[in-house]
Coordinates of C-alpha atoms and ligand atoms in Angstrom, one line a residue:
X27 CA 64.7 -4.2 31.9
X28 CA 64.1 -1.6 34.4
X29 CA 63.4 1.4 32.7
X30 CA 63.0 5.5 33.7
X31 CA 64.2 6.5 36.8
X32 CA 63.9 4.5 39.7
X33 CA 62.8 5.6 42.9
X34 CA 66.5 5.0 44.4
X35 CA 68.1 6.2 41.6
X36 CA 66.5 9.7 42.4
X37 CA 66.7 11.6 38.9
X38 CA 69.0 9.9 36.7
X39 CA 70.5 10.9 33.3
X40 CA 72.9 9.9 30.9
X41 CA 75.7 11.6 29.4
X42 CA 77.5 10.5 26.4
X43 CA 81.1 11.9 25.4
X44 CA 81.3 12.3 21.7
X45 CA 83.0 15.7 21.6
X46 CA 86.1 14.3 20.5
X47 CA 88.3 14.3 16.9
X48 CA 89.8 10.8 17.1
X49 CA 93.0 12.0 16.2
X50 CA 94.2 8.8 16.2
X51 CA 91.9 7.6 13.5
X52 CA 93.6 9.8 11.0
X53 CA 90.3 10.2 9.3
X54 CA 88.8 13.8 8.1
X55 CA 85.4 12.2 9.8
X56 CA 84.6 12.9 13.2
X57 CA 85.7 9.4 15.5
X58 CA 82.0 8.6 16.7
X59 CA 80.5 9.0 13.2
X60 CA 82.1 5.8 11.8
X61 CA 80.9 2.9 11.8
X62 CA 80.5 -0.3 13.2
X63 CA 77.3 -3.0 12.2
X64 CA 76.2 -0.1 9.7
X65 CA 75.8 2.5 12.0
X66 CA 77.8 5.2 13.4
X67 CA 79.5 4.5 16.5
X68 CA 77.3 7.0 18.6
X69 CA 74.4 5.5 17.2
X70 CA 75.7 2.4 19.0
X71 CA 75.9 3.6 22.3
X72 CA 72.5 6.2 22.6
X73 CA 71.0 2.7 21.5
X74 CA 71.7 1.2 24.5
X75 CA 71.6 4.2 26.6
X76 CA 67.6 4.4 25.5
X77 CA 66.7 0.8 26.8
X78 CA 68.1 2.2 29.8
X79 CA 66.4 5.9 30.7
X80 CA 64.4 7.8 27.6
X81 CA 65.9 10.1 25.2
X82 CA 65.0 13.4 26.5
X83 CA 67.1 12.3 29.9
X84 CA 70.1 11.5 27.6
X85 CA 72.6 14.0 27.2
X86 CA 75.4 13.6 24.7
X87 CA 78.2 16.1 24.5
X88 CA 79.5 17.3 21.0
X89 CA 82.1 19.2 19.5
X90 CA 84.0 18.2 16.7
X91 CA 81.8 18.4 13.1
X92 CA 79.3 18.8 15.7
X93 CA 76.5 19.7 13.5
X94 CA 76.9 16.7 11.2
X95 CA 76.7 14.6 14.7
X96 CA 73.9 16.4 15.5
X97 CA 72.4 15.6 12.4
X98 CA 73.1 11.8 12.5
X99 CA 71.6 11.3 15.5
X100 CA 69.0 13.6 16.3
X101 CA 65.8 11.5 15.2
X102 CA 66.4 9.8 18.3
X103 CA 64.7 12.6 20.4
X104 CA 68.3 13.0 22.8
X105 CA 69.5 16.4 24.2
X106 CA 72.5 18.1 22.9
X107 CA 75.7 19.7 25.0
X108 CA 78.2 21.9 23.4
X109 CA 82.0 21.5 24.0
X110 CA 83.6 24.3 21.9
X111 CA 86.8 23.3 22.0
X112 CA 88.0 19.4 23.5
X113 CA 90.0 20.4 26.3
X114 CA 89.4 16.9 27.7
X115 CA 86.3 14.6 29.3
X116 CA 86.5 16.1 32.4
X117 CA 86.5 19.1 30.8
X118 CA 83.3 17.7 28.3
X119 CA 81.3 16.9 31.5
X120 CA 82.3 20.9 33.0
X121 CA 80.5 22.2 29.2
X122 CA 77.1 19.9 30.6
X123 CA 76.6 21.3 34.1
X124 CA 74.2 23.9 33.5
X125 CA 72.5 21.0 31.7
X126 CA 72.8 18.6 34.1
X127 CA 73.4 19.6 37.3
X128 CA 69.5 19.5 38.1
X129 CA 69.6 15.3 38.2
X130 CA 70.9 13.2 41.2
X131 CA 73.2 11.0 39.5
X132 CA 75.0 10.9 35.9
X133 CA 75.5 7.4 34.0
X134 CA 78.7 8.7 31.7
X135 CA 79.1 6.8 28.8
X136 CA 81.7 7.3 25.8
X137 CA 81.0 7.5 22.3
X138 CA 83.5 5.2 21.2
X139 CA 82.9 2.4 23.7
X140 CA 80.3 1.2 21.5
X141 CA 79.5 -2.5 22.6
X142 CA 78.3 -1.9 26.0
X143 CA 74.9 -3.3 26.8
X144 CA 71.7 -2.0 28.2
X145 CA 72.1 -5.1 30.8
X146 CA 75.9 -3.6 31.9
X147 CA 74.5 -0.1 32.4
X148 CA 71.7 -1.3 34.4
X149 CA 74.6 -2.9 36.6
X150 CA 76.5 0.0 36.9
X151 CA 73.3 2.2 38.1
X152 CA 72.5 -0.7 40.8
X153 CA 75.6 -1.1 41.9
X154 CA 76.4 2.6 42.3
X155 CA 73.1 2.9 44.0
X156 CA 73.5 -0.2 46.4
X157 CA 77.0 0.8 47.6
X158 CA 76.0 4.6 47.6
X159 CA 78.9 5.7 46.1
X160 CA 80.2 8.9 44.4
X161 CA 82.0 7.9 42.0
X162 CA 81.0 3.8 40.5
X163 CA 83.9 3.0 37.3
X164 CA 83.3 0.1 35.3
X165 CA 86.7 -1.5 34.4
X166 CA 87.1 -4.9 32.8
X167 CA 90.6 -7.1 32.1
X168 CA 91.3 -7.4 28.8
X169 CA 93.8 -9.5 27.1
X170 CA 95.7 -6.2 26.1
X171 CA 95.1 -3.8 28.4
X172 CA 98.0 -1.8 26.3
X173 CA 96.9 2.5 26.1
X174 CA 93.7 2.3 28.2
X175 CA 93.6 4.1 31.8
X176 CA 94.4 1.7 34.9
X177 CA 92.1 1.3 37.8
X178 CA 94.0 1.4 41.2
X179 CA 92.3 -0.4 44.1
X180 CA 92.5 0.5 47.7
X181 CA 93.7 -3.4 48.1
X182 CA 93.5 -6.1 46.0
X183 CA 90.0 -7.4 47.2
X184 CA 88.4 -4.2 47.9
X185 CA 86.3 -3.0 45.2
X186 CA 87.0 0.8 46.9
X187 CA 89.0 2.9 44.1
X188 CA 92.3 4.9 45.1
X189 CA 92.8 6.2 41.6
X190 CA 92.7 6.1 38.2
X191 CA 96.1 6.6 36.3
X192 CA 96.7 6.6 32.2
X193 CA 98.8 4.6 30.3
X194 CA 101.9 7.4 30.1
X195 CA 101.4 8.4 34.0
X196 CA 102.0 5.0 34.7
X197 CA 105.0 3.9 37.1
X198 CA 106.7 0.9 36.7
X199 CA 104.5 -1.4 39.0
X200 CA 101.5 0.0 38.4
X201 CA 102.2 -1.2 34.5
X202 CA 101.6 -4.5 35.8
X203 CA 97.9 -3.6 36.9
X204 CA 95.7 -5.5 34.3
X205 CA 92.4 -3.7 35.1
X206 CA 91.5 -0.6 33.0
X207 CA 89.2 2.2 32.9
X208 CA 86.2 1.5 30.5
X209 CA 85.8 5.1 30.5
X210 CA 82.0 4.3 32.0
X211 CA 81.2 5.5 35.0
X212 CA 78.1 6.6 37.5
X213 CA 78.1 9.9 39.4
X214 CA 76.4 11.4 42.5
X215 CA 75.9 14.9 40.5
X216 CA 76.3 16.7 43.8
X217 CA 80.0 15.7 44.8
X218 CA 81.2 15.3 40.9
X219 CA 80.1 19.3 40.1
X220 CA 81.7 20.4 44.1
X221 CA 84.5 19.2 42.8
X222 CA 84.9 19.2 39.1
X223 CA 86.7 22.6 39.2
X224 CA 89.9 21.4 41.1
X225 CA 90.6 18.7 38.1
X226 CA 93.7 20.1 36.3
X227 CA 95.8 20.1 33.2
X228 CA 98.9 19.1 35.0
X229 CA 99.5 16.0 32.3
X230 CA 100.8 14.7 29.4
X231 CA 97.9 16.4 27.1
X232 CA 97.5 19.2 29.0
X233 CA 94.0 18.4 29.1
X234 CA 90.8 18.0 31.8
X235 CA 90.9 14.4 32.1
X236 CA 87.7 13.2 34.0
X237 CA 89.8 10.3 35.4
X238 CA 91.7 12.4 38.0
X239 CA 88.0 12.8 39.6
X240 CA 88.5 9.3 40.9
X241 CA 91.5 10.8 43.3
X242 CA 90.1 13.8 43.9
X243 CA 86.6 12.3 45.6
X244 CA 88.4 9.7 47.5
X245 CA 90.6 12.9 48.6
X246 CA 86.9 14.9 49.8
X247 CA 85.9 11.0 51.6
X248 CA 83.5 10.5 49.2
X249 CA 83.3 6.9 48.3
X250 CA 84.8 5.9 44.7
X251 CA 84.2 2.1 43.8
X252 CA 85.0 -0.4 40.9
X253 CA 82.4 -2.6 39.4
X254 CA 84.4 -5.1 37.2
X255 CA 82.4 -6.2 33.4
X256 CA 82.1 -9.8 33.1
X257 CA 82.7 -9.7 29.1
X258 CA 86.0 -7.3 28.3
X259 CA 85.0 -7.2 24.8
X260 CA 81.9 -5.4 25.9
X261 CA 83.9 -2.4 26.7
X262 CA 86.7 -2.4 24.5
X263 CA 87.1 1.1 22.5
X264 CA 88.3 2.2 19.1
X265 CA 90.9 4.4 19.2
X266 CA 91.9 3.4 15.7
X267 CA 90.5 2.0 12.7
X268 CA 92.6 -1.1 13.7
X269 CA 90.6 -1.3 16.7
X270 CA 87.8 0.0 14.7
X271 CA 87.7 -3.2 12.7
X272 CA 88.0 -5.6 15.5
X273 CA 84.8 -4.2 17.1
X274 CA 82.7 -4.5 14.0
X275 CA 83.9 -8.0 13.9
X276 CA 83.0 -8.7 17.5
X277 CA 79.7 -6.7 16.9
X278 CA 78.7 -8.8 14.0
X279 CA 79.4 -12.1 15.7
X280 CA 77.4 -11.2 18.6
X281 CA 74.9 -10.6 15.8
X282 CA 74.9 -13.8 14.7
X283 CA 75.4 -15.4 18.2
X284 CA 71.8 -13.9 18.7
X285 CA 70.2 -14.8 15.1
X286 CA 71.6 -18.4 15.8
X287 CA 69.9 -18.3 19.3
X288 CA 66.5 -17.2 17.6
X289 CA 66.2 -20.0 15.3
X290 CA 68.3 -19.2 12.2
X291 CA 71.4 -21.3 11.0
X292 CA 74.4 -19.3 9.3
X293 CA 76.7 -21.5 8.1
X294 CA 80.3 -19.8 8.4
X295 CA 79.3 -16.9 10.5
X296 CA 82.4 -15.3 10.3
X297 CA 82.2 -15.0 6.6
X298 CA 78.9 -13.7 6.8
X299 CA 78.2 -9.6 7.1
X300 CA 74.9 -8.9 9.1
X301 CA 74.8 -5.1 10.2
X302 CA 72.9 -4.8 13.7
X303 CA 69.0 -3.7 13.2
X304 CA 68.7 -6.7 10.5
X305 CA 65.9 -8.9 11.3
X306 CA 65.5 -13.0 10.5
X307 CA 63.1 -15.1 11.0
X308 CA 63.6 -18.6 12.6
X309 CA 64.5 -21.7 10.1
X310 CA 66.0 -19.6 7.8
X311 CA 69.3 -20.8 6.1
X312 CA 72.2 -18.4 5.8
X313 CA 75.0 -20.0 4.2
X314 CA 78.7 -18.5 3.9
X315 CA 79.7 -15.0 2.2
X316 CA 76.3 -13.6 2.5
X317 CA 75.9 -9.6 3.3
X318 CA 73.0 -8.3 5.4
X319 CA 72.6 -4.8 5.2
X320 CA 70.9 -1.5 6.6
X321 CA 67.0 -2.4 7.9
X322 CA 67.1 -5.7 5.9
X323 CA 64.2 -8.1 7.3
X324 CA 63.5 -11.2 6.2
X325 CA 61.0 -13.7 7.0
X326 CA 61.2 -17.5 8.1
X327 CA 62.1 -20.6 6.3
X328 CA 64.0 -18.7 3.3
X329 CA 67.3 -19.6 2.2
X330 CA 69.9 -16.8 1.3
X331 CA 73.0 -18.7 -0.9
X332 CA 76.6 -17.9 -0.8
X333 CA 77.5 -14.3 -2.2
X334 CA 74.2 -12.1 -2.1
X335 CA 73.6 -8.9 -1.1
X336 CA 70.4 -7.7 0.8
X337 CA 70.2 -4.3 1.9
X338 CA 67.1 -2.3 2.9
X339 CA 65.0 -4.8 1.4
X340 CA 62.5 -7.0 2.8
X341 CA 61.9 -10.7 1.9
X342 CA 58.5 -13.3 3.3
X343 CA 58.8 -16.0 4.2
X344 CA 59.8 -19.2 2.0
X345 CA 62.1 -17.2 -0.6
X346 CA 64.9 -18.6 -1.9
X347 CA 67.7 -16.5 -2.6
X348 CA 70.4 -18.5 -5.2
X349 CA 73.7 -17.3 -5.1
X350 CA 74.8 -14.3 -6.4
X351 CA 72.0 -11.6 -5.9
X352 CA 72.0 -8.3 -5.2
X353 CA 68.8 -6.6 -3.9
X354 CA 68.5 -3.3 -3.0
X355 CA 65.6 -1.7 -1.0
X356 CA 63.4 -3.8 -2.8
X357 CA 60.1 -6.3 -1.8
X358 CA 60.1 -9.6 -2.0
X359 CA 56.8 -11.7 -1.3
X360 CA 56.4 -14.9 0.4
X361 CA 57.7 -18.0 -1.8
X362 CA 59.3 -16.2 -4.3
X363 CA 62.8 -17.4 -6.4
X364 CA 65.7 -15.3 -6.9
X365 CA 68.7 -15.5 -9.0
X366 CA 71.3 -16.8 -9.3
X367 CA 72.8 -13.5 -10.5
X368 CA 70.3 -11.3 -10.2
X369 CA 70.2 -7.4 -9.2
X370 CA 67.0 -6.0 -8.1
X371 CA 67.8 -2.4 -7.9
X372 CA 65.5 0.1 -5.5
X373 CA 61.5 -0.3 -5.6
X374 CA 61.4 -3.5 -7.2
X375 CA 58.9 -6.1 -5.3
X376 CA 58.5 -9.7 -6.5
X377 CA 55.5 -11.2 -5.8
X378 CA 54.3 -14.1 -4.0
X379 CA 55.7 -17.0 -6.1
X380 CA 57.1 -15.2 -8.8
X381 CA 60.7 -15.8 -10.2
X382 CA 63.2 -13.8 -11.5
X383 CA 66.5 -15.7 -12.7
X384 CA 69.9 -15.7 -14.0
X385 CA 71.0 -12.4 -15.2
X386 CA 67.5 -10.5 -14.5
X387 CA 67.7 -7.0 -13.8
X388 CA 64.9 -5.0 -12.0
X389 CA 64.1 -1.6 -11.0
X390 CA 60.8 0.3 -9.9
X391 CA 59.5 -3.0 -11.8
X392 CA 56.6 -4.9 -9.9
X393 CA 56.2 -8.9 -10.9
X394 CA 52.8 -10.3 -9.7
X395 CA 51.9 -13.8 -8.1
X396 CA 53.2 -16.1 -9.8
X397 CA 54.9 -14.3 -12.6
X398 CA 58.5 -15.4 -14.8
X399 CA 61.5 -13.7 -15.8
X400 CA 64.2 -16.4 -15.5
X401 CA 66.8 -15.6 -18.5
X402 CA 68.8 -12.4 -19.1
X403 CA 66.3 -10.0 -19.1
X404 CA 66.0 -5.9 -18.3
X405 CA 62.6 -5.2 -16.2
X406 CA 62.3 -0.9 -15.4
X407 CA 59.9 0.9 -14.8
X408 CA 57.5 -1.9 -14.9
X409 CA 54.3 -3.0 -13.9
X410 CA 53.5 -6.5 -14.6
X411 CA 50.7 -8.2 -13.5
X412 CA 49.9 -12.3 -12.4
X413 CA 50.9 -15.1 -14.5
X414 CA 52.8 -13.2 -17.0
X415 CA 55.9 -14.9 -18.7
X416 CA 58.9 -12.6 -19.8
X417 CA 60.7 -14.7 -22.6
X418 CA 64.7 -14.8 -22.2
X419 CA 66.7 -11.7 -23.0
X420 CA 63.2 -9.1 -22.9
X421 CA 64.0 -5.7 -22.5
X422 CA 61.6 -2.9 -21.5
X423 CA 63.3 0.2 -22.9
X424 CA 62.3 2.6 -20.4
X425 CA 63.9 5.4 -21.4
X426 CA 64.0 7.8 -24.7
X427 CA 67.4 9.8 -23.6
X428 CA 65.3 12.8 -21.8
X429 CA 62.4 10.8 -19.7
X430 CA 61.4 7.3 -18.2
X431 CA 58.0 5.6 -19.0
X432 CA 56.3 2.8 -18.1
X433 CA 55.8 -0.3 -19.4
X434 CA 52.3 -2.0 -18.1
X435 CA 52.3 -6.1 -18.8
X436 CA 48.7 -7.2 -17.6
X437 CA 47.8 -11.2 -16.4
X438 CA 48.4 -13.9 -18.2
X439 CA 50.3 -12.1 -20.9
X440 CA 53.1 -14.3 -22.6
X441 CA 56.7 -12.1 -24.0
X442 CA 58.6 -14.2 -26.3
X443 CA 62.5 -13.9 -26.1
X444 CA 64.7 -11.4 -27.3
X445 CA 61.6 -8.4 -27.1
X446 CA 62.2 -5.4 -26.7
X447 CA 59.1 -2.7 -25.2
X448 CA 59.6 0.3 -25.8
X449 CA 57.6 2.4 -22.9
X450 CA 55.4 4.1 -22.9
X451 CA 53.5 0.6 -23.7
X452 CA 50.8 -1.6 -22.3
X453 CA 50.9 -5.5 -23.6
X454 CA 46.9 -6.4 -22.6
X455 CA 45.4 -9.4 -20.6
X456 CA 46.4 -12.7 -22.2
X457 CA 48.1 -11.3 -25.2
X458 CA 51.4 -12.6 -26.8
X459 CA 54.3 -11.3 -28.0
X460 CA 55.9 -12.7 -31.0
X461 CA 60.0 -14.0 -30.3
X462 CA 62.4 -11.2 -31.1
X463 CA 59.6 -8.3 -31.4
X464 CA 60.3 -4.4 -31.0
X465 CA 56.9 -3.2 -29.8
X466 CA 56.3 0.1 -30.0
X467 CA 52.3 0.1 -29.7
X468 CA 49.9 -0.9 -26.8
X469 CA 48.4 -5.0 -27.6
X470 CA 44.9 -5.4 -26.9
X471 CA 43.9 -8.6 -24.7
X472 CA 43.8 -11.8 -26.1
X473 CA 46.1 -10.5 -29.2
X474 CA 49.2 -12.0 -31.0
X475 CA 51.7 -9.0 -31.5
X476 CA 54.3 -9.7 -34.0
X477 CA 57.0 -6.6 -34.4
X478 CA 59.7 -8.7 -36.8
X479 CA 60.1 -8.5 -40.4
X480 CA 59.3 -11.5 -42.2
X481 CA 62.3 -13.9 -42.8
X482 CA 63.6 -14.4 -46.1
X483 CA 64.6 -18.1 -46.9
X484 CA 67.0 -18.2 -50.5
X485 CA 66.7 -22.3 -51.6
X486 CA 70.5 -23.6 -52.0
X487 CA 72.2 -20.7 -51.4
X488 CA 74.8 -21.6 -49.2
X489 CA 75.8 -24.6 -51.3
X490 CA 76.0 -22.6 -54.4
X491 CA 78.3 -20.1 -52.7
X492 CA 80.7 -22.7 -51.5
X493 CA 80.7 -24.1 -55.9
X494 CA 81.0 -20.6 -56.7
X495 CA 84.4 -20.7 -54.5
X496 CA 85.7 -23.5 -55.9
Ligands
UD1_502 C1 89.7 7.5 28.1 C2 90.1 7.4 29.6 C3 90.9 6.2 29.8 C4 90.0 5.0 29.5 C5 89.5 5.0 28.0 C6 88.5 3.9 27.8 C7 90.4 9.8 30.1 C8 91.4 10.9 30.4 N1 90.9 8.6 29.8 O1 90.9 7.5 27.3 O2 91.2 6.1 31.2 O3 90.8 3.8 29.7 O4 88.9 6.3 27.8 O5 88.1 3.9 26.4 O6 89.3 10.1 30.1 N2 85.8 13.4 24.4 C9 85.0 14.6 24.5 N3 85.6 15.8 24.7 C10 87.0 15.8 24.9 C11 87.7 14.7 24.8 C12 87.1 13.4 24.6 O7 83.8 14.5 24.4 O8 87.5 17.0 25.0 C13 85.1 12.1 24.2 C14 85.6 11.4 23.0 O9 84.9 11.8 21.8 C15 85.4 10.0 23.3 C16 85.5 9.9 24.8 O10 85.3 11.2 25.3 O11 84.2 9.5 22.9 C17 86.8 9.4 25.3 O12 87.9 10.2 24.8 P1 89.3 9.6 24.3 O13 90.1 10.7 23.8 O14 89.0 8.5 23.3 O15 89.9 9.0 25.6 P2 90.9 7.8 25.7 O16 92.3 8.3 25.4 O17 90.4 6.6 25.0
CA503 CA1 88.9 6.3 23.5

């Protein structure tokens, strides 16, 4: 993808609108911070802005809960424009002058059109470089073009722009126009900022609407053109949480459009949840209901079953995944078996070949090669080496009411069901632990622990109880 600015484009930048409430969301959250594919809406679209120029020429304009915007974003290196108060986006891209005014042209993107691709802004630059224009708009023709701007053509089959009217300015005929405003656009800096002072708040909002720039150019002869988006779903916006929805759920199928093209089957995509930055290898099996979340990665030829949860975590390759998991920021080693029903809560790593089965909770527990804990067990704060068997229903009591400890299990060692360890405790190389024992001391290597008492048998006591009744 061409990259920086290119010798035609002069000095490019890229402004992104995301000063705005989103009134219409009826949420106490600022509109851009919500999200969509796990991350926030703004996050989104300075994504795609950054395959496009690099950070430091990306300008984004806030306003509303600015500072948690700011705060959301800022690890990705872009500049910041305040908008005190949202009198509009034309009058947004008046508060970034001083900023920008210094570059030749100005990509505009909006913080709530969140699907647009680095490809489509690419388009947009060439296009508004090729025809030398002031003023490029990138409209589309979606199904409902209901409450989005409309995009008035010179004629028909020019792609020269006369104006740019909103849904309530509309008349009756120009209702019928089906091609809307993406609210994308490319500017010549020079004849946007000459003019930029004449827009007015003579509308419905009594606001600065950057639209009316559209009429104002073509009324200074500068040259204001349409560049139509092959895909409307790429520019569709959220201007409510309805909306909100449907773009998440186009965001996640182009997810899986793209998994599926790389080499992993999802059976019932649409049931499945994949956020954006998850990563799959090829020849893995997704089947329906599964949840990927957050900076989930996982490796090739695995097999995630119906109804698990992965987030943060990352898996090899050749783990299967039963149904029913949940994992959470946890590790997961190459040819490893999970679940079904198991929850492997944050800093848990299962290691190559090991399994941990029905009912097996983990946390901050490691499980070397190789190791076993299939049956209703509790594994925290846990460090268990290679080859070690954890009986059914073993619990490392981890915690005394004030502190957590460890509980150290070393190679080879064999728990026998129903044990409890209470941590601090290290169970040596080898050793074994008696079924149903509370150990309370460290086990040298090679030892037998037993923690029980001693069972009592009484000889023909049951049948003399039942005589006794009679
Ligand atoms: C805008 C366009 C409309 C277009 C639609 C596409 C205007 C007047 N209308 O309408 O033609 O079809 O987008 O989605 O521009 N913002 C600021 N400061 C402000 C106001 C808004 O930064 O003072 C930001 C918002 O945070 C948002 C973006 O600009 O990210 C667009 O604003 P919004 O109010 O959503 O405009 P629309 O009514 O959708
Ligand atoms: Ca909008």
């Amino acid at each position: 993808m061409a990259r920086g600015n290119t010798q035609a484009a002069g000095k490019l930048a890229i402004v992104i609108m995301a000063a705005g409430k989103g009134t219409r969301f009826k949420s106490a959250r600022a509109k851009v911070l919500h999200q969509i594919g796990g991350k926030p809406l703004l996050a989104h679209v300075i994504a795609a802005a950054q395959q496009v120029v690099p950070a430091h020429h990306i300008h984004v304009i806030i306003g509303h809960q600015a500072e948690q915007v700011r705060a959301a974003v800022a690890h990705t290196g872009v500049q910041f424009v305040m908008q005190p108060e949202q009198r509009g986006t034309g009058h947004a891209i008046m508060c970034a002058r001083e900023q920008v005014q210094g570059y030749d042209n100005l990509l505009v993107l909006s913080g709530d059109v969140p699907l647009i691709r680095p490809e489509t802004i690419t388009r947009v630059r060439d296009f508004h470089f090729n025809r030398k224009a002031a003023m490029t708009i990138l409209t589309a023709e979606p199904p409902e073009p209901f409450g989005y701007g409309r995009v008035i053509r010179a004629t028909s089959r020019s792609d020269q722009v006369k104006a740019i009217v909103e849904q309530k300015a509309l008349s009756k005929s120009q209702q019928k126009t089906r091609e809307i405003n993406s609210g994308i656009y490319a500017f010549a800096a020079k004849p946007l900022f000459a003019n930029i002072d004449r827009l007015t708040t003579d509308n419905a909002h009594r606001e600065f609407y950057l639209t009316d720039m559209a009429a104002l150019l073509v009324k200074s002869r500068a040259k204001v053109v349409a560049l139509k988006a092959d895909d409307p779903a790429e520019v569709l916006g959220a201007n409510t949480l309805a909306e909100l929805a449907a773009l998440d759920s186009e965001l996640r199928a182009r997810k899986c459009r793209q998994l599926m093209a790389e080499g992993v089957s999802i059976y019932g995509p649409e049931t499945c949840v994949i956020d954006s930055d998850v990563q799959v290898g090829p020849d893995t099996v997704i089947e329906p209901f599964v949840q990927l979340l957050g900076r989930t990665k996982i490796g090739s030829e695995c097999r995630i079953r119906s109804f698990s949860v992965i987030s943060d975590s990352e898996l090899g390759d050749k783990v299967l995944v039963r149904p029913g998991c949940i994992i959470d920021q946890s590790r997961i080693l190459a040819g490893a078996l999970l679940g079904p029903y198991s929850h492997l809560r944050p800093e848990s790593e299962v290691g190559e070949g090991a399994h941990v089965g029905n009912f097996v909770e983990t946390k901050k527990a490691r499980l070397g090669r190789g190791s076993k804990a299939n049956h209703l067990t509790y594994l925290g704060d846990a460090d268990i080496g290679e080859g070690v068997n954890v009986g059914a229903g073993t619990i490392t009591c981890n915690y005394d009411g004030k502190a957590k400890h460890r509980t150290t299990i070393e190679n080879g060692a064999f728990i026998g069901s129903d044990s409890t360890l209470v941590a601090p405790v290290r169970i040596g190389r080898d050793a074994y632990v008696a079924a149903g024992s509370t150990i309370t001391e460290d086990v040298p290597e090679n030892a037998l622990a037993l923690g029980r008492s001693r069972q009592t048998t009484k000889e023909g006591w049951a049948k003399a109880r039942r005589e006794n009744k009679r």
